[in-house]
Amino acid sequence: MSYELQAVIAGDEVLRIASREVPGSQVVPLGQGLSLMPMTDEIFDAVTDGSDGGDLGFWRLPGGFDTLLAQWSAAGPIAYVEAEYFGGVGEQRAAVWADGSLALGPLDEPTKKWFSRAVSPISQALRRLGARKSLGEDEFEAVGLDRHRTNEDWISSAC
């Protein structure tokens, strides 16, 4: 079974205000006061400045989007995350901007079947956003990122 995610995650109010600048964006509530905005082709086209977005090592970060994320982070910490798994093997990347600059990362981790998500890039980013885990789960599960397996599923859940 596969899992794929490319999204911006932040506090609900921060993300809802920021997303108003992005045509076609959808904000989906997570747990613990966080929300996510799945990256779609329409959003990619709306926020890219046409430059190469590969400086931070992400697969799908639009060129220049890191500058916009830094601007948005003046209102509260904001993360960009990517994950891709198939059969328990895959990779994650995450970065967090706060107070107008890059505050964490970019974090990059290839994963194996028995990889602990508690130390994963996405869990670390979620902790920086204020997520807290309970016994027997990590931040990824605590906020509900395991509810859907694709960006399309997240978008469908917002409707």
Short mmCIF file of C-alpha atoms in Angstrom, two decimals:
data_model
loop_
_atom_site.label_atom_id
_atom_site.label_comp_id
_atom_site.label_asym_id
_atom_site.label_seq_id
_atom_site.Cartn_x
_atom_site.Cartn_y
_atom_site.Cartn_z
CA MET A 1 0.00 0.00 0.00
CA SER A 2 1.33 3.46 -0.82
CA TYR A 3 1.29 6.83 0.93
CA GLU A 4 2.05 10.14 -0.76
CA LEU A 5 1.83 13.65 0.64
CA GLN A 6 3.07 17.07 -0.41
CA ALA A 7 1.55 19.78 1.76
CA VAL A 8 1.87 22.93 3.80
CA ILE A 9 0.95 22.47 7.49
CA ALA A 10 0.39 25.23 10.04
CA GLY A 11 -1.99 26.40 12.72
CA ASP A 12 -5.50 26.53 11.31
CA GLU A 13 -5.89 30.32 11.41
CA VAL A 14 -2.40 30.98 10.01
CA LEU A 15 -2.99 28.61 7.11
CA ARG A 16 -6.51 29.83 6.33
CA ILE A 17 -5.31 33.43 6.12
CA ALA A 18 -2.25 32.49 4.03
CA SER A 19 -4.27 30.28 1.67
CA ARG A 20 -6.45 33.23 0.66
CA GLU A 21 -3.49 34.35 -1.46
CA VAL A 22 -3.42 31.03 -3.35
CA PRO A 23 -6.07 30.33 -6.03
CA GLY A 24 -7.50 26.81 -5.82
CA SER A 25 -6.13 26.06 -2.37
CA GLN A 26 -8.01 23.79 0.03
CA VAL A 27 -7.40 23.83 3.77
CA VAL A 28 -8.13 20.59 5.60
CA PRO A 29 -8.31 20.45 9.41
CA LEU A 30 -6.00 18.07 11.22
CA GLY A 31 -5.91 17.51 14.96
CA GLN A 32 -4.45 19.73 17.68
CA GLY A 33 -5.39 22.99 15.95
CA LEU A 34 -3.33 22.30 12.83
CA SER A 35 -4.48 22.21 9.21
CA LEU A 36 -2.91 21.23 5.92
CA MET A 37 -3.03 22.59 2.39
CA PRO A 38 -2.30 19.80 -0.10
CA MET A 39 0.01 20.81 -2.95
CA THR A 40 -1.80 20.52 -6.29
CA ASP A 41 -0.73 21.43 -9.82
CA GLU A 42 -2.92 24.55 -9.59
CA ILE A 43 -1.28 25.67 -6.37
CA PHE A 44 2.18 24.86 -7.72
CA ASP A 45 1.52 27.07 -10.76
CA ALA A 46 0.07 29.86 -8.59
CA VAL A 47 3.02 30.12 -6.20
CA THR A 48 6.06 29.34 -8.36
CA ASP A 49 8.29 32.13 -9.55
CA GLY A 50 9.67 29.89 -12.29
CA SER A 51 13.02 29.32 -10.62
CA ASP A 52 14.37 25.93 -9.63
CA GLY A 53 12.91 24.99 -6.23
CA GLY A 54 15.49 22.25 -5.69
CA ASP A 55 17.79 24.20 -3.35
CA LEU A 56 16.14 22.68 -0.28
CA GLY A 57 16.05 19.11 -1.65
CA PHE A 58 12.28 18.71 -1.95
CA TRP A 59 10.70 16.88 -4.90
CA ARG A 60 7.78 19.24 -5.42
CA LEU A 61 8.57 22.56 -3.73
CA PRO A 62 7.79 25.31 -6.27
CA GLY A 63 10.60 27.73 -7.07
CA GLY A 64 10.36 30.77 -4.83
CA PHE A 65 7.71 29.20 -2.59
CA ASP A 66 10.16 29.12 0.31
CA THR A 67 10.16 32.94 0.23
CA LEU A 68 6.37 33.00 0.48
CA LEU A 69 6.43 30.42 3.29
CA ALA A 70 8.91 32.63 5.16
CA GLN A 71 6.59 35.62 4.75
CA TRP A 72 3.58 33.63 5.97
CA SER A 73 5.58 32.42 8.99
CA ALA A 74 5.59 35.93 10.44
CA ALA A 75 2.04 35.06 11.62
CA GLY A 76 3.07 31.67 13.06
CA PRO A 77 5.30 28.68 12.28
CA ILE A 78 4.55 26.93 9.01
CA ALA A 79 5.92 23.68 7.55
CA TYR A 80 6.27 22.20 4.11
CA VAL A 81 6.33 18.39 4.15
CA GLU A 82 6.69 15.60 1.62
CA ALA A 83 6.36 11.86 2.12
CA GLU A 84 6.32 8.96 -0.28
CA TYR A 85 6.07 5.32 0.78
CA PHE A 86 5.33 2.04 -0.91
CA GLY A 87 5.34 -1.22 1.03
CA GLY A 88 6.73 0.49 4.13
CA VAL A 89 9.81 1.86 2.36
CA GLY A 90 10.12 5.46 1.29
CA GLU A 91 11.29 8.93 2.13
CA GLN A 92 10.22 12.03 4.02
CA ARG A 93 11.32 15.65 3.88
CA ALA A 94 10.22 18.57 6.04
CA ALA A 95 11.16 22.14 6.82
CA VAL A 96 9.66 24.74 9.15
CA TRP A 97 9.71 28.50 8.78
CA ALA A 98 9.07 30.79 11.77
CA ASP A 99 9.37 34.52 12.34
CA GLY A 100 10.15 35.10 8.67
CA SER A 101 13.00 32.63 8.17
CA LEU A 102 13.87 28.96 7.94
CA ALA A 103 13.78 27.63 11.52
CA LEU A 104 14.14 23.85 11.10
CA GLY A 105 15.57 21.79 8.30
CA PRO A 106 15.27 20.92 5.66
CA LEU A 107 15.18 17.47 7.21
CA ASP A 108 15.55 14.49 4.91
CA GLU A 109 15.28 10.83 5.83
CA PRO A 110 15.12 7.70 3.71
CA THR A 111 13.06 5.18 5.60
CA LYS A 112 12.99 1.45 5.93
CA LYS A 113 10.17 -0.82 6.96
CA TRP A 114 10.88 -0.51 10.71
CA PHE A 115 11.72 3.20 10.73
CA SER A 116 10.48 5.03 13.83
CA ARG A 117 8.22 7.88 12.77
CA ALA A 118 8.85 9.51 16.16
CA VAL A 119 12.17 10.80 14.82
CA SER A 120 10.98 11.27 11.26
CA PRO A 121 11.29 14.66 9.55
CA ILE A 122 7.52 15.15 9.56
CA SER A 123 7.16 14.31 13.26
CA GLN A 124 9.99 16.73 14.07
CA ALA A 125 8.29 19.46 12.01
CA LEU A 126 4.95 18.78 13.70
CA ARG A 127 6.62 19.07 17.12
CA ARG A 128 7.99 22.47 16.06
CA LEU A 129 4.41 23.46 15.16
CA GLY A 130 3.27 22.48 18.65
CA ALA A 131 1.91 18.96 18.07
CA ARG A 132 2.08 16.60 21.02
CA LYS A 133 2.00 12.84 20.95
CA SER A 134 0.34 10.45 23.36
CA LEU A 135 1.62 7.13 24.59
CA GLY A 136 1.81 4.63 21.74
CA GLU A 137 1.69 7.14 18.90
CA ASP A 138 3.86 9.75 17.24
CA GLU A 139 3.01 13.30 16.18
CA PHE A 140 2.18 12.07 12.66
CA GLU A 141 -0.61 9.89 14.06
CA ALA A 142 -1.52 12.34 16.84
CA VAL A 143 -2.59 15.03 14.35
CA GLY A 144 -4.23 12.53 11.99
CA LEU A 145 -1.86 12.48 9.02
CA ASP A 146 -2.56 8.75 8.76
CA ARG A 147 -6.27 9.38 7.91
CA HIS A 148 -5.65 9.65 4.16
CA ARG A 149 -3.02 8.22 1.82
CA THR A 150 -2.92 10.77 -1.05
CA ASN A 151 -3.30 14.49 -1.65
CA GLU A 152 -6.45 13.71 -3.65
CA ASP A 153 -7.97 11.96 -0.62
CA TRP A 154 -7.18 15.00 1.56
CA ILE A 155 -8.79 17.33 -0.98
CA SER A 156 -11.88 15.11 -1.24
CA SER A 157 -12.23 15.15 2.55
CA ALA A 158 -12.33 18.96 2.52
CA CYS A 159 -15.41 19.10 0.28
#
